[in-house]
């Protein structure tokens, strides 16, 4: 069942500080006993049962019918059936051939090709219309084109993702599981209030606010293939949307009664070569926005109000796929399509390079105090942790004194559970991570295998504690209706009674799962209105013997 | 005198050395750039090896070394001009005539002349470098009768003149695009990385600008080329070789090799100059860390609280504010120095000085916006100034007094206008230094004197000084455009100029004589307005006045950020509660500014986005400063409200401001 083995994880770390000193520090790897974390979890629910909430330190479940009733009573639980969305089938490349007027002159066609396809398009056009142009021109352009293609294929063999279409690229690097087939493509809670934005398959964005009757629908000509949305912190109106060709920042007045804000409310931010955008992150202070594109080796730092962007370029990686800004604003995680990720320090914008052994960094999340980074690597079934100690206060030269090596904190390799419905295999590669704002629950979305019925995608929830030492404890699996697999998850940024996990399912349903607990770190004052379920006291003793990971104090 | 010496320590000790360092780097980077230029200009596809060998032999020749020394001199001169002409507050021309005035300013004339001469020098070096037919100005030839004589080499001349033209147009474009404006970036990076990041942009825009300049130059040379040619021939006693085709003809100018050499020389010239400018900007805007407090009294004038209050030089104030914004955000230990109490006495001198300065900056802007808004709202007509003070009610006086005593130390910073000597000579009717067409704040070129009084630096003693800044008073005052109950409804802004404010609104103020004068003025204005050229020259450029109002808003942005971060961190770090005492005034100041900014953005053109020009060395940051200020202001208020939450209900403030604050607490702004 388990594979008892010793596995060596070599994580090397290089810090390259460009200006102050060119040191190269390489920390050696270390050996970890492979621990199968999932074996300690309670088994998954039988079919027909769905997870409702956590209370009294255990996950409660209900049957589907009960669940339905509960869902319908809750105003924020939404259901977007696939049929209700009006999908427009647009394939520009295929329709172009049907409409292109071939009786145009060569000049016109060349100009059109230059506009649509750039230099290669122009060469292609000249080569194809060899009846009209001089022979030497068509031959030479053909040769140039062949040379360019050879070079780009060489470049593409270095970075295979460059040959993908932009839709494929978005699907590949998105944090959403199976993005291209997803009804809900992106989801974002507002950082301060109870409203959220939902990006749907038909490229519209809806904003739901429990305090307001209107649900504005945002549509824009350029808003296509939304990969991520995020609200600006310390602001009530601004919503950044990562689109296929540009970045949109909507300003949606919460007091407005309009259900269709005009496209004049959106700022368009674009930079040549910076598309498609797969990830965006606002700084927690709300002043800057970073965006990433796998096609662009530079990460853009936008000053949104003045619509100016600063590209931060570093050699290596071939693009940037995923960004995550630490909650204290001091670091930004930027992963690349190759086996390398960077941690930027945001004061002077210098970065540390972290080469991985196996694959690219798929996902990552920061602890609430910004001192610890958890990340997962494609092709591996473990969660790594990096610990950042604060720089000494008041030091003006900012060289971040980071950790030397990443530690494995959890191993989520495949584990078989015997349930009444047969064996279920849980585990494998990790799609995304989410840590709740109190730092007490960690949700892990496991990819599963879409082909095999007994390997569902599932969300595993850990209990975490960072004081006095970092600990991981099992909590349980979150499951939805039969046949629905989780695609996307996010924690509510300020849920009063613990943590609230919002999950978007493949059926188009959005559900919210509360985890009721008393947070140890946050002082409790003025808890007005008791939660609907009895709020239990935490019982840490139960799982003390089952601790999955405990940081060793040195 | 003493204060001037005191404040110039910064220019002497920091700015000067930063400029020197930037020039040194530019000179150091000159050899590789020159080498690349030599290779590009001499390269030939047919004989590549021979060309490279020629390049190498040229690079070691005496003439190359001499021209290189000349180029170094030019770079040093450009760097010196950068230091002399840079500004942190852009000069924004509000009408075509103001722009013309800037271009014809003597100071600018000197600059253009210097650039012209430097352009000729660089072009001469380019001619030496390219060699061949460009190398000398004269060559011996034999006339038809066999007698040898010196003939003018027109290729040399056209290159020299191209250098002069490109230098001149560079200096003119510098004025139009505000190239001397040094902007500060919100993303801090090390100097090397910033330079590396912007180098490709500089190269691109140098090449583009060179292309346009050469195009314009060729047109000019085609029409006027014979003038300098004849003049040179006459002064140097040279002859024109009749057997050679003249260059100021279509056939002569359609020489691809000549065009290429012109373009590559212009690109080289512009690239070296732009690179010097880029280095200067990067070095000057580098963060300078001021000590918050010093243990030695002789260094007290270099400490942050003292430096912030300095008015001159502006760069010092800006760098101090930048440092303040960064320290409030990033360094807890320096924050603790700000929150600390003085050792004997226990006064929070540091915090008091800093917060007072920041609040007075913000109050300045608020007042400026209100005054501008009133000018626009009354459609260029002077509004009764007494209205406001009569309407002053007791409930509002408390707020007013708060702002008033913040304002009182420095009321003169407001209403800065683009200085222009052209102003006085052009419109002689005005005695005020703020001549109407050049001010950003008036919407008509021939505004009435009363109006000018409104915008002139305000006299502290005047009775309405304290009242005009209270936003809610202004709101109740009659407006042309508003539909409020008691205001006069006067129709569209194009209403006849003769319709002066009715006497029942302003019972005492405008005397009969004043009204007569005003009517006359309006008539003159109407007559002049019909002349197309004058209209063209004097018409306001859209949104320019708005840009000019916010020209120095980078300082306000830093003040807002710094204050809000300090207030945020005071929640946990301020041991003695020094911030608590200032919290009401900070909040009311921010909310007042928020109201003024909101109203400003309702004006036409204020919220229209400027066209983004991608490939230009001119910094267009100043065009979007008002949007940045608006965003920062909201974020700053939210930062305070999210930190303090409902505790803010205990803070004393007016009902108006409490209503606004409640909006922020409910996240509805």
Short mmCIF file of C-alpha atoms in Angstrom, two decimals, chain A residues 17-20 190 192-193 232-237 253-255 267-268 270 285-288 301-303 305-314 347-350 393-394 396-398, chain B residues 185-193 196-197 287 289 326-327 329-334 561 565 568 609 612 621 624-625 627-629 631 634-636 638-639 642 647 663 666-669:
data_model
loop_
_atom_site.label_atom_id
_atom_site.label_comp_id
_atom_site.label_asym_id
_atom_site.label_seq_id
_atom_site.Cartn_x
_atom_site.Cartn_y
_atom_site.Cartn_z
CA UNK A 17 22.15 39.45 -5.44
CA UNK A 18 22.96 41.51 -8.44
CA UNK A 19 24.28 44.64 -6.98
CA UNK A 20 25.70 44.12 -3.59
CA UNK A 190 -13.40 41.05 -1.63
CA UNK A 192 -12.79 43.50 3.39
CA UNK A 193 -16.47 42.92 2.72
CA UNK A 232 -7.77 45.61 -4.89
CA UNK A 233 -7.07 45.75 -1.17
CA UNK A 234 -7.94 48.96 0.67
CA UNK A 235 -10.41 49.90 -1.99
CA UNK A 236 -14.07 49.16 -2.46
CA UNK A 237 -14.33 49.40 -6.20
CA UNK A 253 -19.21 51.56 -7.71
CA UNK A 254 -20.85 49.55 -4.92
CA UNK A 255 -23.60 52.14 -4.56
CA UNK A 267 -8.89 50.54 -17.38
CA UNK A 268 -6.97 48.55 -19.94
CA UNK A 270 -1.29 46.10 -21.75
CA UNK A 285 -1.14 47.81 0.58
CA UNK A 286 -3.15 48.25 -2.61
CA UNK A 287 -0.57 50.36 -4.36
CA UNK A 288 0.88 48.00 -6.94
CA UNK A 301 4.67 45.73 -11.87
CA UNK A 302 1.81 48.13 -12.55
CA UNK A 303 1.03 51.42 -11.00
CA UNK A 305 -3.70 54.69 -11.34
CA UNK A 306 -1.13 56.10 -13.71
CA UNK A 307 -1.36 53.04 -16.01
CA UNK A 308 2.38 52.66 -16.13
CA UNK A 309 4.14 49.36 -15.81
CA UNK A 310 7.70 48.47 -14.98
CA UNK A 311 8.93 45.20 -16.46
CA UNK A 312 11.18 43.24 -14.12
CA UNK A 313 13.23 41.01 -16.32
CA UNK A 314 15.48 38.18 -15.28
CA UNK A 347 11.49 46.77 -1.24
CA UNK A 348 14.19 46.99 -3.89
CA UNK A 349 12.78 44.30 -6.18
CA UNK A 350 15.65 41.88 -6.06
CA UNK A 393 14.63 46.14 11.69
CA UNK A 394 15.81 49.39 10.24
CA UNK A 396 18.36 50.06 4.87
CA UNK A 397 20.28 47.76 2.59
CA UNK A 398 17.80 45.11 1.79
CA UNK B 185 9.19 55.82 -9.55
CA UNK B 186 6.92 53.91 -7.26
CA UNK B 187 8.95 50.76 -7.85
CA UNK B 188 12.33 51.07 -6.20
CA UNK B 189 15.14 49.29 -7.97
CA UNK B 190 18.88 49.36 -7.77
CA UNK B 191 20.50 51.80 -10.17
CA UNK B 192 22.14 49.20 -12.35
CA UNK B 193 18.92 47.25 -12.82
CA UNK B 196 19.56 48.00 -17.72
CA UNK B 197 15.78 47.92 -17.85
CA UNK B 287 16.51 57.32 -2.28
CA UNK B 289 18.03 58.38 3.84
CA UNK B 326 9.46 54.72 2.71
CA UNK B 327 10.40 54.84 6.37
CA UNK B 329 6.20 51.80 5.31
CA UNK B 330 9.30 49.73 5.80
CA UNK B 331 11.37 50.49 8.83
CA UNK B 332 9.95 50.05 12.33
CA UNK B 333 13.04 51.40 14.04
CA UNK B 334 12.89 54.73 12.26
CA UNK B 561 1.21 57.52 2.14
CA UNK B 565 1.28 54.27 7.20
CA UNK B 568 -1.60 52.53 10.79
CA UNK B 609 -7.15 59.99 -19.76
CA UNK B 612 -0.13 57.56 -23.98
CA UNK B 621 4.14 60.68 -15.42
CA UNK B 624 -1.45 60.98 -14.66
CA UNK B 625 -0.46 62.35 -11.29
CA UNK B 627 -5.26 59.84 -10.94
CA UNK B 628 -2.45 58.57 -8.78
CA UNK B 629 -3.29 61.13 -6.14
CA UNK B 631 -6.15 56.47 -5.80
CA UNK B 634 -8.69 56.66 -1.09
CA UNK B 635 -6.25 53.94 -0.17
CA UNK B 636 -4.84 56.09 2.62
CA UNK B 638 -9.11 53.08 3.86
CA UNK B 639 -5.82 52.19 5.50
CA UNK B 642 -9.50 49.38 8.33
CA UNK B 647 -12.82 53.17 17.17
CA UNK B 663 -19.04 55.58 3.78
CA UNK B 666 -18.88 50.54 5.11
CA UNK B 667 -16.67 50.20 2.03
CA UNK B 668 -18.96 52.21 -0.17
CA UNK B 669 -16.56 54.75 -1.61
#
